[in-house]
Coordinates of C-alpha atoms in Angstrom, one line a residue:
M1 CA 55.0 126.2 94.4
S2 CA 58.0 128.5 94.1
S3 CA 59.3 130.0 91.0
I4 CA 61.9 127.2 90.7
R5 CA 59.3 124.8 89.2
P6 CA 59.3 126.3 85.7
V7 CA 63.0 125.7 85.3
L8 CA 63.1 122.0 86.2
A9 CA 62.7 120.9 82.6
L10 CA 65.4 123.4 81.5
I11 CA 68.3 122.1 83.5
A12 CA 71.1 120.8 81.3
C13 CA 74.2 118.9 82.1
V14 CA 76.1 122.1 82.3
V15 CA 74.6 125.6 83.0
A16 CA 77.0 128.3 81.9
V17 CA 76.0 131.7 83.3
G18 CA 77.5 135.0 82.3
G19 CA 79.3 133.8 79.3
T20 CA 82.0 136.4 79.3
A21 CA 84.9 136.0 76.8
P22 CA 88.1 134.5 78.4
A23 CA 90.0 137.8 77.8
A24 CA 87.4 139.8 79.6
V25 CA 87.3 137.3 82.5
A26 CA 91.1 137.6 82.8
A27 CA 90.9 141.4 82.9
Q28 CA 88.3 141.5 85.6
Q29 CA 89.3 141.9 89.2
T30 CA 89.7 138.6 91.0
S31 CA 87.1 138.3 93.7
T32 CA 87.7 136.6 97.1
L33 CA 85.2 134.2 98.5
V34 CA 84.4 135.2 102.1
A35 CA 81.5 133.0 103.1
I36 CA 79.4 130.0 102.2
R37 CA 75.8 129.6 103.5
A38 CA 73.1 127.1 102.9
A39 CA 69.5 126.9 104.0
H40 CA 66.1 125.3 103.1
H41 CA 63.3 127.3 101.6
P42 CA 59.9 126.0 100.4
D43 CA 60.5 123.7 97.5
Y44 CA 64.3 124.2 97.3
D45 CA 67.7 124.3 99.1
R46 CA 69.8 127.4 98.5
V47 CA 73.6 127.6 98.6
V48 CA 75.1 131.1 98.6
F49 CA 78.7 132.0 97.8
E50 CA 79.5 135.5 99.0
F51 CA 82.5 137.5 97.6
S52 CA 84.5 140.5 98.4
G53 CA 84.8 142.3 95.1
P54 CA 82.6 142.0 92.0
V55 CA 80.4 138.9 91.2
P56 CA 82.7 136.5 89.3
A57 CA 82.0 137.0 85.6
R58 CA 82.1 133.2 84.9
R59 CA 79.7 130.8 86.7
D60 CA 79.6 127.3 85.4
V61 CA 77.2 125.0 87.2
G62 CA 76.4 121.4 86.2
Y63 CA 76.1 117.8 87.3
V64 CA 79.3 115.7 87.1
P65 CA 79.7 111.9 87.6
E66 CA 82.8 112.5 89.9
L67 CA 84.3 115.5 91.6
I68 CA 87.9 116.0 90.4
G69 CA 90.5 118.1 92.2
D70 CA 92.0 121.1 90.4
P71 CA 94.9 121.0 89.6
S72 CA 95.7 117.5 91.1
G73 CA 93.3 115.6 88.8
L74 CA 92.5 113.2 91.6
P75 CA 89.0 112.3 92.8
V76 CA 87.6 114.3 95.7
P77 CA 85.2 112.4 98.0
V78 CA 81.8 114.0 98.5
A79 CA 78.7 112.5 100.1
G80 CA 75.6 112.1 98.0
D81 CA 73.9 110.4 95.1
A82 CA 74.4 113.3 92.8
I83 CA 77.3 115.9 92.5
L84 CA 76.7 119.4 91.4
Q85 CA 79.9 121.2 90.4
V86 CA 80.2 125.0 90.7
R87 CA 83.1 126.8 89.0
M88 CA 83.6 130.5 89.4
A89 CA 86.2 132.8 87.8
P90 CA 88.1 135.0 88.2
A91 CA 87.8 134.1 91.9
R92 CA 89.9 132.8 94.7
G93 CA 89.3 131.4 98.2
H94 CA 92.6 132.5 99.9
D95 CA 94.4 135.7 100.8
D96 CA 97.9 136.8 99.8
N97 CA 99.4 134.7 102.5
G98 CA 97.6 131.5 101.3
N99 CA 95.1 131.5 104.2
V100 CA 91.6 130.2 103.4
T101 CA 89.1 133.1 103.5
Y102 CA 85.7 131.4 103.7
G103 CA 86.0 128.9 106.5
P104 CA 86.0 125.1 106.3
A105 CA 86.7 123.7 102.8
R106 CA 84.4 120.7 103.6
R107 CA 81.1 121.3 105.4
T108 CA 78.0 119.2 106.0
Y109 CA 74.4 120.5 106.0
A110 CA 71.2 118.9 107.5
L111 CA 69.0 119.9 104.6
P112 CA 66.6 117.8 102.5
N113 CA 68.8 117.7 99.4
V114 CA 72.1 119.4 100.1
I115 CA 74.4 117.1 102.1
Q116 CA 77.9 118.5 101.6
V117 CA 79.7 121.4 100.0
V118 CA 83.3 120.6 99.3
N119 CA 86.1 122.6 97.8
S120 CA 87.9 120.9 94.9
G121 CA 90.0 123.6 93.4
D122 CA 91.4 127.1 94.0
F123 CA 93.9 127.5 91.2
E124 CA 94.9 130.2 88.7
G125 CA 91.8 132.3 89.4
V126 CA 89.3 129.5 89.2
L127 CA 87.4 128.4 92.3
T128 CA 85.6 125.1 92.2
F129 CA 83.2 123.4 94.6
G130 CA 81.2 120.2 94.6
I131 CA 77.7 120.1 96.2
G132 CA 76.7 116.6 97.3
L133 CA 73.0 116.0 96.9
A134 CA 70.5 113.3 98.0
Q135 CA 68.9 113.5 94.6
R136 CA 69.6 115.0 91.2
T137 CA 67.0 117.7 90.7
G138 CA 66.4 121.0 88.9
V139 CA 68.9 123.9 89.5
T140 CA 68.8 127.7 88.9
V141 CA 71.7 130.1 89.3
S142 CA 71.4 133.8 90.0
T143 CA 73.6 136.6 91.3
L144 CA 73.0 139.3 93.9
T145 CA 75.0 142.5 94.7
G146 CA 75.6 144.4 97.9
P147 CA 77.4 142.2 98.8
S148 CA 78.3 140.1 95.7
R149 CA 76.8 136.7 95.8
V150 CA 76.4 133.7 93.5
V151 CA 73.2 131.9 94.4
V152 CA 72.5 128.2 93.6
D153 CA 68.9 127.0 94.2
I154 CA 68.4 123.2 94.1
A155 CA 64.8 121.9 93.9
T156 CA 63.4 119.5 96.6
P157 CA 60.4 118.0 94.9
F158 CA 60.3 115.0 97.2
R159 CA 59.0 113.9 100.5
T160 CA 61.4 113.3 103.4
V161 CA 61.2 111.5 106.7
P162 CA 63.3 112.0 109.9
V163 CA 65.9 109.5 110.9
N164 CA 68.6 109.5 113.6
V165 CA 72.4 109.5 112.8
H166 CA 74.7 108.5 115.7
F167 CA 78.0 110.4 116.0
L168 CA 80.8 110.1 118.6
D169 CA 80.2 112.4 121.5
L170 CA 83.7 113.4 122.7
Y171 CA 82.4 114.6 126.1
R172 CA 80.9 111.1 126.9
F173 CA 83.9 109.3 125.4
E174 CA 86.5 111.2 127.4
Q175 CA 84.5 110.7 130.6
G176 CA 84.0 107.0 129.9
V177 CA 80.2 107.3 129.9
E178 CA 78.3 104.9 127.6
P179 CA 76.8 105.1 125.1
Y180 CA 79.6 107.1 123.5
T181 CA 77.3 108.3 120.7
R182 CA 74.6 111.0 120.5
P183 CA 71.9 110.9 117.9
V184 CA 71.1 113.8 115.7
S185 CA 68.2 114.2 113.3
R186 CA 68.4 114.1 109.5
Q187 CA 65.8 114.2 106.8
V188 CA 66.1 111.4 104.2
I189 CA 64.1 110.3 101.1
P190 CA 62.0 107.1 101.6
P191 CA 61.8 104.3 101.0
A192 CA 65.7 103.9 101.2
T193 CA 65.8 105.3 104.7
A194 CA 68.6 103.1 106.0
R195 CA 70.8 104.0 103.1
G196 CA 70.0 107.6 103.5
A197 CA 70.9 107.5 107.2
L198 CA 74.3 105.9 106.5
Q199 CA 74.9 108.4 103.7
R200 CA 74.3 111.2 106.2
L201 CA 76.5 109.5 108.8
F202 CA 79.5 109.4 106.4
A203 CA 78.9 113.1 105.6
G204 CA 79.8 113.8 109.2
P205 CA 78.5 116.4 111.7
T206 CA 77.4 119.9 110.7
Q207 CA 79.5 122.9 111.9
E208 CA 77.0 123.5 114.8
E209 CA 77.4 119.8 115.8
L210 CA 81.1 120.0 115.6
A211 CA 81.0 123.0 118.0
Q212 CA 79.1 120.6 120.4
R213 CA 82.1 118.2 120.2
L214 CA 80.3 115.6 118.0
R215 CA 82.7 113.8 115.6
F216 CA 82.5 111.1 112.9
A217 CA 85.0 108.4 113.7
D218 CA 85.6 107.1 110.2
S219 CA 88.3 104.5 110.9
D220 CA 89.8 105.5 107.5
A221 CA 86.6 104.6 105.6
T222 CA 85.5 107.1 103.0
G223 CA 82.1 105.7 102.4
F224 CA 80.1 102.5 102.0
T225 CA 78.6 100.3 99.3
D226 CA 76.5 97.1 99.0
L227 CA 74.1 97.9 101.8
S228 CA 71.4 95.2 102.0
I229 CA 68.9 94.1 104.6
V230 CA 67.7 90.5 104.4
D231 CA 66.0 88.5 107.1
G232 CA 66.8 91.1 109.8
I233 CA 70.5 91.3 108.9
A234 CA 72.0 94.5 107.5
R235 CA 75.2 94.0 105.6
V236 CA 77.3 97.0 104.7
R237 CA 80.7 97.1 103.0
L238 CA 83.2 99.9 103.7
T239 CA 85.1 101.8 101.0
G240 CA 88.4 103.5 101.2
G241 CA 90.4 102.2 104.2
C242 CA 89.7 100.3 107.4
S243 CA 91.7 100.7 110.6
S244 CA 90.9 101.2 114.3
H245 CA 94.3 102.8 114.9
G246 CA 94.2 101.1 118.3
S247 CA 91.1 103.0 119.4
T248 CA 88.5 101.4 121.6
F249 CA 85.9 103.2 119.5
T250 CA 85.5 102.7 115.7
V251 CA 83.1 103.5 112.9
A252 CA 81.2 100.3 113.9
G253 CA 80.1 102.1 117.1
E254 CA 78.2 104.6 114.9
I255 CA 77.0 102.3 112.2
F256 CA 75.4 99.8 114.6
P257 CA 72.9 102.2 116.3
T258 CA 72.3 104.2 113.1
L259 CA 71.1 101.0 111.3
K260 CA 69.4 99.3 114.3
Q261 CA 66.9 102.1 114.7
F262 CA 65.0 100.5 111.8
G263 CA 62.6 97.8 112.6
S264 CA 63.8 95.6 109.7
V265 CA 67.3 95.4 111.2
R266 CA 68.2 93.2 114.2
W267 CA 71.9 92.5 113.4
V268 CA 74.5 94.3 111.5
K269 CA 77.5 92.9 109.7
I270 CA 80.2 95.3 108.6
Y271 CA 82.7 94.2 105.8
D272 CA 86.1 95.7 105.0
P273 CA 86.8 97.0 101.5
Q274 CA 88.0 93.5 100.5
G275 CA 84.6 92.0 101.6
R276 CA 85.8 90.4 104.9
T277 CA 84.1 90.3 108.3
E278 CA 84.6 88.3 111.5
R279 CA 81.4 86.2 111.4
P280 CA 79.8 86.4 107.9
A281 CA 77.1 83.7 108.8
G282 CA 74.6 83.5 111.6
Q283 CA 72.5 85.9 113.5
S284 CA 75.0 88.2 115.2
D285 CA 76.7 91.5 114.8
S286 CA 80.2 91.3 113.3
I287 CA 83.0 93.6 112.2
P288 CA 86.2 93.0 110.2
E289 CA 89.5 92.4 111.9
C290 CA 90.7 95.9 110.9
L291 CA 88.1 97.5 113.2
E292 CA 89.2 95.6 116.3
P293 CA 91.2 97.8 118.8

């Protein structure tokens, strides 16, 4: 077992690292975030924030019930059953012209625990991210130099199994070749494998999959709730919005094959955020009116 195990009992709601006094933080050079990387290692997932300049003096890392944008104060969607917030200062993620310096502000990973890394703030020398996780587990924070890095290790003390997640394949869709989706593999935590698969679907493709022209057609939905599987019928309710925008392909085209891979699911009924679907009773697939082209 890796060295992460001894710290599992020590994780608190907030881990404050490098407790430099506010005046000293303000006086330090503001570092610029230039890269974000994530990978799985034995027993943990590692997320690395790399900076140009010194390691930010203040690193506050802790679990939060909701990711809140800074300075908007509005909720920021992030996929996962747990949200780990990372705040670093003095730091920024943009250059003098306001251009982002570290790549996509929202990115998905196909790791056992880390699902998404999402920027939620870059304001007045404070840089904030949310890490969406499959499960709340132990965390350790460390720093490295040459180059400057903030390293967040997140334990993976659980078993996972592979499932398929179906994303829209733009090549096939543009050529009119069905099926329009292509499956990709994800690791999820049993026994809630169907829920885990849908959670990974709504997180969207990884950067590598985006380069292969895979996309998540969300139809304005930001997530799902109330997933149940009874008597061979899976019922899932969308959150956020619900609109086909006139497209012949909607989020239903990804949800159906993602759920039907499981032997316990024969039919799928999708409900809009208000709880409506076309055929709520009977053994058949159904979608709400808002997903009709």
